[in-house]
Amino acid sequence: MRKKCLVLLLLVFQLQLSQAQSFTKDDGGIKATVNGTEISIRLYTPSLVRIIKSPAGKTVIKESLSVIKQPEKTAFTSKQKGDNVSLATGKIKVDLNLKTATITFTTASNLALLPEKAAGTFTSFNDAGNATYTVEQTFSLEKEEAIYGLGQQQSGKLSQRNVKLNMIQGNTDDYVPFFVSTKGYGLFWDNYSPTAFEDKPEGTSFKSDVGDCIDYYFMYGGNIDGTIACMRDLTGQVPMFPLWTYGFWQSKERYKTQDELVGVVKKYRELGVPLDGIIQDWQYWGNNYLWNAMDFLNPEFPNPRKMIGDIHDQHAHLAISIWNSFGPHTLQYREMEPKKMLLNFETWPQSGLEKWPPDMNYPSGVKPYDPYNPEARAIYWKYLKKGLFSLGIDAWWMDSSEPDHLSFKPSDLDEKTYLGSFRKVRNAFPLMTVGGVAQNQRQTSSDKRVYILTRSAFAGQQRYGSNTWSGDVNSSWQSLRNQIPAGLNFTLTGIPYWNSDIGGFFAGAYNRSWNDGSGARNPLFQELYTRWAQFGAFTPMMRSHGTDVPREIYQFGKKGEPVYDAIEKAIHLRYLLLPYIYSTAWTVTNQQSSFMRALAMDFNDKNVQDINNEYMFGKSILVAPIVKAQYTPETIVKTDAESGWNKKDSKDPSKNNIVDFTQTRTTEVYLPGGTSWYDFWTNQQIQGGETGLQNTTLDMIPLYVKAGSILPIGPDVQYATEKKWDELTFRIYKGADGTFTLYEDENDNYNYEKGAFTTISFNWDNTRKTLTIGDRNGSFNGMLNERKFRFVIAKPGVGMGMSNGQAEKEITYSGKKVVIKF
């Protein structure tokens, strides 16, 4: 009996020893092998952990394209209880089940966050001759949990529950495999191949075509802002953009001569309508065989240096179209082709001839380049610098950065890149090509901040000074409705700069359906364009662009006419808000904030979790764009972003009819609970938590300011830097305590990174009705040493709209603390 007991005790001891040795611990985390799967749990910060899973015995060496952060030395504890191993920091706890190989994430106080539903699967896959895997991981989300992000889609959905996405970059869909939860955590699936994301009652999964391992990051920020801060800590912070880029941009497809381009700027100056940016679209290089030559070879642009000088002399800036492919007659093509730096699949343009539709008897021979190759990126910049940057071009419009992939064949993904098959790295194409331009420009000069307008993006692209637009979307009301959730979900991936073509890109049906052939005078398009412009005024970039119908303000009429005046009012409002916008940009750079904010980011109100037609612009202004036609019938225009313009006529029931744009209309708005609000136009105070009807006119969309806000109003200017902010009016919206920090710097260089900037804090004590203006912090060349500040208390029944109202207090501020009692 005694001998049997000793044997039993020995077996128990051996079993315990076996369990104790089933995982290993080092300074960075723990590792274990479970059921043939090697699992690594690596801490990057107390709130951020990386999970790597791979088949046992397979060596995995992976350098992330998105992640630039190195793991911090992080204190943690680990313990084993039965089949469970726990790793805990002061913020999160990670539990690994040594029997099922599943992982569960909780807060340090054991609040459930996210469990894996299964261990993860590895299915053998032949990737262009390389033996690898298709990888999948499934998680379990709570039924009431909302998630956001995953990039930009044109579905009109905000919450990404119960969706299925085929994540491969396209013209109007940008995919970033990262989502945030209303529970305060985020998950980044670090894979660049085509990926299926699916959320259904049975589980939430990522499944990628190619992966040597399952590789994802879990982060807990406590709320959505905190989680986005974790994502930027992991993949890169956001630089400041030049002040002028927050002004109004005019563009179209395309200005055909340099005189036409310069003439647009001149016309805006004559009309007194503010303008800061003008964009030159494609074919300034000449024919399609010279596609993207990055040189002015078109005879209609005979003196580009003078053209750029003429634009600069009018205090405007020029962005120019560059692409990610090259025609066979270009110098870039001829240098890259022998070095196998071009990808062999069909891209835009298909034909060497410019007529539409493409004549495939004359194929263009245009090929995308391989941006994964550092030498190819250097060659790209060499010609860009020589042909355009040296002339004084201010910004880049990087079109087709996904890139265009026409007549898609699965075998195209077998194309070899510097980093393996195109399939393996497909979705990171925009990150690599935008990064190549940004990094090379920074190395060349720090006098001009990098500014890249791009059509596609991937995780980490926020670090490269880029602003992504939503692609060649339709000119329709449904398309306008789709832009709001598209922009919000894009922002919720941690990439804060986004915009869309004001008016939508494809507008030909409005042109052909109108009596004089001028879509800009078609009331259907006029109403849509006006509402889109008002929405655009509250995005990080206000940019007018499209085809078929010209978009310059003077095409829509003249001063004194409702449509013209409404468009002009939206542009002027944008400029009045520049001190608020630029200061918000600093919070994005310095405090990991966001411009466009889904209401769930700021309000603990379940009613707002899936509101897809309202958002906060910065922390103070709620924007409720008009996204349904109020004066004309809605005409849904169907186009194909891949194949081009809609050439069919559409029946226009308002053709030849006069539309009265002066009438007042109403729209429904929900204001989040937990705070009170002020109507921006009338100062009417409204308690949140209810849906109400709001009166609107053609020149006015619903705007609300949150109680406790301090809103700076800038001078009336024709371009962003025309006047210094030596006299600013601050509107104080009482009802709650509030703060605001005014940020200023040298406007267009990187000296702010060396500390050349100032901040002035404003603090409103609602109980004492006292405003405290703090000492000015910092300094920079050209800083105002003394200025006037005017203060207006927003009062119900006393409307201000775009006026400043009657100042209750006015002071001269010289950089020292001031306390003002109201």
mmCIF file of N, CA and C in Angstrom, residues 217-306:
data_model
loop_
_atom_site.group_PDB
_atom_site.id
_atom_site.type_symbol
_atom_site.label_atom_id
_atom_site.label_comp_id
_atom_site.label_asym_id
_atom_site.label_seq_id
_atom_site.Cartn_x
_atom_site.Cartn_y
_atom_site.Cartn_z
ATOM 1 N N TYR A 217 -1.926 42.091 -32.624
ATOM 2 C CA TYR A 217 -1.654 42.910 -31.448
ATOM 3 C C TYR A 217 -2.975 43.239 -30.763
ATOM 4 N N PHE A 218 -2.992 43.042 -29.462
ATOM 5 C CA PHE A 218 -4.144 43.421 -28.656
ATOM 6 C C PHE A 218 -3.741 44.610 -27.799
ATOM 7 N N MET A 219 -4.612 45.609 -27.731
ATOM 8 C CA MET A 219 -4.294 46.814 -26.960
ATOM 9 C C MET A 219 -5.516 47.273 -26.188
ATOM 10 N N TYR A 220 -5.263 47.812 -25.013
ATOM 11 C CA TYR A 220 -6.365 48.296 -24.181
ATOM 12 C C TYR A 220 -6.081 49.740 -23.796
ATOM 13 N N GLY A 221 -6.938 50.642 -24.276
ATOM 14 C CA GLY A 221 -6.772 52.053 -23.979
ATOM 15 C C GLY A 221 -7.776 52.598 -22.999
ATOM 16 N N GLY A 222 -8.713 51.760 -22.568
ATOM 17 C CA GLY A 222 -9.739 52.197 -21.638
ATOM 18 C C GLY A 222 -10.942 52.824 -22.319
ATOM 19 N N ASN A 223 -10.700 53.476 -23.456
ATOM 20 C CA ASN A 223 -11.751 54.041 -24.301
ATOM 21 C C ASN A 223 -11.213 54.082 -25.730
ATOM 22 N N ILE A 224 -12.024 54.588 -26.637
ATOM 23 C CA ILE A 224 -11.609 54.545 -28.042
ATOM 24 C C ILE A 224 -10.401 55.443 -28.289
ATOM 25 N N ASP A 225 -10.392 56.647 -27.724
ATOM 26 C CA ASP A 225 -9.235 57.533 -27.885
ATOM 27 C C ASP A 225 -7.963 56.871 -27.372
ATOM 28 N N GLY A 226 -8.057 56.266 -26.180
ATOM 29 C CA GLY A 226 -6.887 55.617 -25.603
ATOM 30 C C GLY A 226 -6.398 54.465 -26.445
ATOM 31 N N THR A 227 -7.322 53.751 -27.073
ATOM 32 C CA THR A 227 -6.942 52.622 -27.921
ATOM 33 C C THR A 227 -6.275 53.111 -29.196
ATOM 34 N N ILE A 228 -6.808 54.179 -29.782
ATOM 35 C CA ILE A 228 -6.164 54.764 -30.967
ATOM 36 C C ILE A 228 -4.764 55.264 -30.613
ATOM 37 N N ALA A 229 -4.598 55.821 -29.416
ATOM 38 C CA ALA A 229 -3.273 56.242 -28.969
ATOM 39 C C ALA A 229 -2.326 55.050 -28.926
ATOM 40 N N CYS A 230 -2.806 53.891 -28.480
ATOM 41 C CA CYS A 230 -1.981 52.675 -28.480
ATOM 42 C C CYS A 230 -1.583 52.284 -29.899
ATOM 43 N N MET A 231 -2.543 52.360 -30.829
ATOM 44 C CA MET A 231 -2.267 51.983 -32.218
ATOM 45 C C MET A 231 -1.220 52.910 -32.829
ATOM 46 N N ARG A 232 -1.306 54.198 -32.528
ATOM 47 C CA ARG A 232 -0.303 55.128 -33.073
ATOM 48 C C ARG A 232 1.053 54.943 -32.395
ATOM 49 N N ASP A 233 1.038 54.606 -31.116
ATOM 50 C CA ASP A 233 2.289 54.287 -30.433
ATOM 51 C C ASP A 233 2.965 53.099 -31.108
ATOM 52 N N LEU A 234 2.164 52.172 -31.583
ATOM 53 C CA LEU A 234 2.668 50.970 -32.227
ATOM 54 C C LEU A 234 3.143 51.213 -33.650
ATOM 55 N N THR A 235 2.390 52.029 -34.412
ATOM 56 C CA THR A 235 2.630 52.142 -35.857
ATOM 57 C C THR A 235 3.098 53.523 -36.308
ATOM 58 N N GLY A 236 3.158 54.500 -35.406
ATOM 59 C CA GLY A 236 3.699 55.798 -35.778
ATOM 60 C C GLY A 236 2.771 56.954 -35.465
ATOM 61 N N GLN A 237 3.381 58.080 -35.094
ATOM 62 C CA GLN A 237 2.621 59.283 -34.755
ATOM 63 C C GLN A 237 2.359 60.126 -35.995
ATOM 64 N N VAL A 238 1.467 61.099 -35.841
ATOM 65 C CA VAL A 238 0.998 61.920 -36.957
ATOM 66 C C VAL A 238 1.757 63.247 -36.973
ATOM 67 N N PRO A 239 2.407 63.590 -38.086
ATOM 68 C CA PRO A 239 3.085 64.893 -38.146
ATOM 69 C C PRO A 239 2.097 66.031 -38.355
ATOM 70 N N MET A 240 2.562 67.263 -38.123
ATOM 71 C CA MET A 240 1.760 68.441 -38.439
ATOM 72 C C MET A 240 1.792 68.699 -39.943
ATOM 73 N N PHE A 241 0.655 69.120 -40.485
ATOM 74 C CA PHE A 241 0.578 69.554 -41.869
ATOM 75 C C PHE A 241 0.710 71.079 -41.920
ATOM 76 N N PRO A 242 1.072 71.624 -43.068
ATOM 77 C CA PRO A 242 1.138 73.086 -43.184
ATOM 78 C C PRO A 242 -0.223 73.729 -42.924
ATOM 79 N N LEU A 243 -0.213 74.920 -42.360
ATOM 80 C CA LEU A 243 -1.457 75.629 -42.093
ATOM 81 C C LEU A 243 -2.273 75.810 -43.367
ATOM 82 N N TRP A 244 -1.615 76.122 -44.480
ATOM 83 C CA TRP A 244 -2.348 76.404 -45.710
ATOM 84 C C TRP A 244 -3.162 75.212 -46.197
ATOM 85 N N THR A 245 -2.760 73.981 -45.835
ATOM 86 C CA THR A 245 -3.469 72.807 -46.345
ATOM 87 C C THR A 245 -4.871 72.684 -45.758
ATOM 88 N N TYR A 246 -5.154 73.418 -44.682
ATOM 89 C CA TYR A 246 -6.485 73.375 -44.074
ATOM 90 C C TYR A 246 -7.440 74.381 -44.711
ATOM 91 N N GLY A 247 -6.939 75.144 -45.691
ATOM 92 C CA GLY A 247 -7.799 76.042 -46.439
ATOM 93 C C GLY A 247 -8.563 75.287 -47.516
ATOM 94 N N PHE A 248 -9.102 76.014 -48.479
ATOM 95 C CA PHE A 248 -9.919 75.421 -49.530
ATOM 96 C C PHE A 248 -9.060 75.060 -50.732
ATOM 97 N N TRP A 249 -9.335 73.866 -51.316
ATOM 98 C CA TRP A 249 -8.623 73.374 -52.494
ATOM 99 C C TRP A 249 -9.594 73.286 -53.670
ATOM 100 N N GLN A 250 -9.132 73.706 -54.852
ATOM 101 C CA GLN A 250 -9.929 73.565 -56.067
ATOM 102 C C GLN A 250 -9.215 72.619 -57.036
ATOM 103 N N SER A 251 -10.005 71.755 -57.640
ATOM 104 C CA SER A 251 -9.453 70.790 -58.589
ATOM 105 C C SER A 251 -10.545 70.371 -59.551
ATOM 106 N N LYS A 252 -10.148 69.718 -60.622
ATOM 107 C CA LYS A 252 -11.097 69.025 -61.491
ATOM 108 C C LYS A 252 -10.304 68.071 -62.376
ATOM 109 N N GLU A 253 -10.992 67.199 -63.058
ATOM 110 C CA GLU A 253 -10.349 66.329 -64.040
ATOM 111 C C GLU A 253 -10.533 66.979 -65.414
ATOM 112 N N ARG A 254 -9.618 67.639 -65.887
ATOM 113 C CA ARG A 254 -8.323 68.136 -65.471
ATOM 114 C C ARG A 254 -8.117 69.488 -66.087
ATOM 115 N N TYR A 255 -7.215 70.334 -65.590
ATOM 116 C CA TYR A 255 -6.871 71.585 -66.246
ATOM 117 C C TYR A 255 -5.909 71.255 -67.388
ATOM 118 N N LYS A 256 -6.272 71.707 -68.602
ATOM 119 C CA LYS A 256 -5.573 71.209 -69.784
ATOM 120 C C LYS A 256 -4.429 72.099 -70.239
ATOM 121 N N THR A 257 -4.332 73.312 -69.663
ATOM 122 C CA THR A 257 -3.223 74.200 -70.013
ATOM 123 C C THR A 257 -2.761 74.915 -68.754
ATOM 124 N N GLN A 258 -1.552 75.428 -68.820
ATOM 125 C CA GLN A 258 -1.062 76.148 -67.648
ATOM 126 C C GLN A 258 -1.789 77.479 -67.489
ATOM 127 N N ASP A 259 -2.231 78.070 -68.580
ATOM 128 C CA ASP A 259 -2.998 79.317 -68.471
ATOM 129 C C ASP A 259 -4.336 79.075 -67.771
ATOM 130 N N GLU A 260 -4.981 77.945 -68.089
ATOM 131 C CA GLU A 260 -6.246 77.620 -67.434
ATOM 132 C C GLU A 260 -6.033 77.427 -65.938
ATOM 133 N N LEU A 261 -4.985 76.722 -65.565
ATOM 134 C CA LEU A 261 -4.694 76.447 -64.158
ATOM 135 C C LEU A 261 -4.472 77.745 -63.383
ATOM 136 N N VAL A 262 -3.585 78.593 -63.897
ATOM 137 C CA VAL A 262 -3.302 79.854 -63.224
ATOM 138 C C VAL A 262 -4.535 80.748 -63.224
ATOM 139 N N GLY A 263 -5.328 80.666 -64.302
ATOM 140 C CA GLY A 263 -6.523 81.495 -64.411
ATOM 141 C C GLY A 263 -7.567 81.187 -63.351
ATOM 142 N N VAL A 264 -7.638 79.938 -62.899
ATOM 143 C CA VAL A 264 -8.590 79.594 -61.844
ATOM 144 C C VAL A 264 -8.232 80.318 -60.559
ATOM 145 N N VAL A 265 -6.956 80.310 -60.213
ATOM 146 C CA VAL A 265 -6.513 81.017 -59.002
ATOM 147 C C VAL A 265 -6.823 82.504 -59.128
ATOM 148 N N LYS A 266 -6.526 83.054 -60.294
ATOM 149 C CA LYS A 266 -6.764 84.478 -60.527
ATOM 150 C C LYS A 266 -8.241 84.819 -60.369
ATOM 151 N N LYS A 267 -9.112 83.962 -60.884
ATOM 152 C CA LYS A 267 -10.549 84.212 -60.812
ATOM 153 C C LYS A 267 -11.034 84.198 -59.367
ATOM 154 N N TYR A 268 -10.544 83.262 -58.570
ATOM 155 C CA TYR A 268 -10.925 83.229 -57.158
ATOM 156 C C TYR A 268 -10.488 84.503 -56.444
ATOM 157 N N ARG A 269 -9.293 84.968 -56.748
ATOM 158 C CA ARG A 269 -8.817 86.197 -56.113
ATOM 159 C C ARG A 269 -9.678 87.393 -56.533
ATOM 160 N N GLU A 270 -10.077 87.438 -57.794
ATOM 161 C CA GLU A 270 -10.928 88.540 -58.270
ATOM 162 C C GLU A 270 -12.289 88.508 -57.589
ATOM 163 N N LEU A 271 -12.809 87.320 -57.347
ATOM 164 C CA LEU A 271 -14.132 87.176 -56.730
ATOM 165 C C LEU A 271 -14.094 87.374 -55.214
ATOM 166 N N GLY A 272 -12.899 87.323 -54.638
ATOM 167 C CA GLY A 272 -12.794 87.446 -53.192
ATOM 168 C C GLY A 272 -13.228 86.194 -52.454
ATOM 169 N N VAL A 273 -13.141 85.046 -53.127
ATOM 170 C CA VAL A 273 -13.465 83.760 -52.500
ATOM 171 C C VAL A 273 -12.158 83.115 -52.049
ATOM 172 N N PRO A 274 -12.037 82.735 -50.787
ATOM 173 C CA PRO A 274 -10.770 82.192 -50.288
ATOM 174 C C PRO A 274 -10.349 80.922 -51.021
ATOM 175 N N LEU A 275 -9.032 80.792 -51.212
ATOM 176 C CA LEU A 275 -8.450 79.616 -51.869
ATOM 177 C C LEU A 275 -6.999 79.494 -51.426
ATOM 178 N N ASP A 276 -6.582 78.266 -51.125
ATOM 179 C CA ASP A 276 -5.177 78.024 -50.769
ATOM 180 C C ASP A 276 -4.501 77.007 -51.662
ATOM 181 N N GLY A 277 -5.255 76.058 -52.215
ATOM 182 C CA GLY A 277 -4.645 75.002 -53.000
ATOM 183 C C GLY A 277 -5.305 74.825 -54.346
ATOM 184 N N ILE A 278 -4.492 74.579 -55.366
ATOM 185 C CA ILE A 278 -4.976 74.242 -56.687
ATOM 186 C C ILE A 278 -4.266 72.951 -57.090
ATOM 187 N N ILE A 279 -4.987 72.058 -57.787
ATOM 188 C CA ILE A 279 -4.408 70.754 -58.120
ATOM 189 C C ILE A 279 -4.386 70.560 -59.622
ATOM 190 N N GLN A 280 -3.242 70.095 -60.121
ATOM 191 C CA GLN A 280 -3.122 69.726 -61.522
ATOM 192 C C GLN A 280 -3.213 68.218 -61.645
ATOM 193 N N ASP A 281 -4.254 67.764 -62.333
ATOM 194 C CA ASP A 281 -4.450 66.332 -62.532
ATOM 195 C C ASP A 281 -3.564 65.841 -63.680
ATOM 196 N N TRP A 282 -3.780 64.623 -64.119
ATOM 197 C CA TRP A 282 -2.915 63.884 -65.032
ATOM 198 C C TRP A 282 -2.687 64.541 -66.393
ATOM 199 N N GLN A 283 -1.792 63.954 -67.154
ATOM 200 C CA GLN A 283 -1.470 64.225 -68.551
ATOM 201 C C GLN A 283 -0.788 65.563 -68.800
ATOM 202 N N TYR A 284 -0.294 66.204 -67.746
ATOM 203 C CA TYR A 284 0.631 67.313 -67.986
ATOM 204 C C TYR A 284 1.930 66.774 -68.573
ATOM 205 N N TRP A 285 2.118 65.450 -68.499
ATOM 206 C CA TRP A 285 3.317 64.815 -69.050
ATOM 207 C C TRP A 285 3.188 64.484 -70.531
ATOM 208 N N GLY A 286 1.952 64.573 -71.086
ATOM 209 C CA GLY A 286 1.782 64.265 -72.500
ATOM 210 C C GLY A 286 0.944 63.026 -72.699
ATOM 211 N N ASN A 287 1.342 62.153 -73.635
ATOM 212 C CA ASN A 287 0.501 61.008 -73.994
ATOM 213 C C ASN A 287 0.660 59.849 -73.010
ATOM 214 N N ASN A 288 -0.159 58.820 -73.215
ATOM 215 C CA ASN A 288 -0.183 57.708 -72.263
ATOM 216 C C ASN A 288 1.075 56.851 -72.283
ATOM 217 N N TYR A 289 1.821 56.878 -73.388
ATOM 218 C CA TYR A 289 3.083 56.128 -73.401
ATOM 219 C C TYR A 289 4.125 56.804 -72.508
ATOM 220 N N LEU A 290 3.878 58.068 -72.184
ATOM 221 C CA LEU A 290 4.728 58.813 -71.248
ATOM 222 C C LEU A 290 4.081 58.914 -69.869
ATOM 223 N N TRP A 291 3.186 58.002 -69.597
ATOM 224 C CA TRP A 291 2.390 58.038 -68.367
ATOM 225 C C TRP A 291 3.282 58.205 -67.133
ATOM 226 N N ASN A 292 2.972 59.250 -66.355
ATOM 227 C CA ASN A 292 3.642 59.519 -65.086
ATOM 228 C C ASN A 292 5.128 59.787 -65.248
ATOM 229 N N ALA A 293 5.478 60.492 -66.314
ATOM 230 C CA ALA A 293 6.891 60.824 -66.536
ATOM 231 C C ALA A 293 7.430 61.779 -65.483
ATOM 232 N N MET A 294 6.537 62.387 -64.702
ATOM 233 C CA MET A 294 6.932 63.346 -63.657
ATOM 234 C C MET A 294 7.714 64.504 -64.270
ATOM 235 N N ASP A 295 7.238 64.944 -65.410
ATOM 236 C CA ASP A 295 7.878 66.036 -66.124
ATOM 237 C C ASP A 295 6.822 66.706 -66.999
ATOM 238 N N PHE A 296 6.946 68.004 -67.218
ATOM 239 C CA PHE A 296 5.998 68.747 -68.044
ATOM 240 C C PHE A 296 6.398 68.600 -69.510
ATOM 241 N N LEU A 297 5.958 67.501 -70.151
ATOM 242 C CA LEU A 297 6.264 67.226 -71.547
ATOM 243 C C LEU A 297 5.122 67.615 -72.467
ATOM 244 N N ASN A 298 3.969 67.924 -71.909
ATOM 245 C CA ASN A 298 2.818 68.372 -72.679
ATOM 246 C C ASN A 298 3.073 69.816 -73.140
ATOM 247 N N PRO A 299 2.980 70.092 -74.439
ATOM 248 C CA PRO A 299 3.269 71.455 -74.951
ATOM 249 C C PRO A 299 2.319 72.521 -74.408
ATOM 250 N N GLU A 300 1.189 72.112 -73.814
ATOM 251 C CA GLU A 300 0.273 73.090 -73.225
ATOM 252 C C GLU A 300 0.779 73.619 -71.879
ATOM 253 N N PHE A 301 1.906 73.064 -71.424
ATOM 254 C CA PHE A 301 2.548 73.537 -70.183
ATOM 255 C C PHE A 301 3.996 73.914 -70.516
ATOM 256 N N PRO A 302 4.165 74.985 -71.301
ATOM 257 C CA PRO A 302 5.493 75.289 -71.853
ATOM 258 C C PRO A 302 6.482 75.845 -70.839
ATOM 259 N N ASN A 303 5.996 76.463 -69.763
ATOM 260 C CA ASN A 303 6.899 77.114 -68.820
ATOM 261 C C ASN A 303 6.426 76.819 -67.394
ATOM 262 N N PRO A 304 6.667 75.592 -66.924
ATOM 263 C CA PRO A 304 6.132 75.215 -65.612
ATOM 264 C C PRO A 304 6.696 76.029 -64.460
ATOM 265 N N ARG A 305 7.939 76.438 -64.556
ATOM 266 C CA ARG A 305 8.519 77.230 -63.465
ATOM 267 C C ARG A 305 7.785 78.565 -63.327
ATOM 268 N N LYS A 306 7.473 79.185 -64.454
ATOM 269 C CA LYS A 306 6.701 80.428 -64.405
ATOM 270 C C LYS A 306 5.296 80.170 -63.891
#
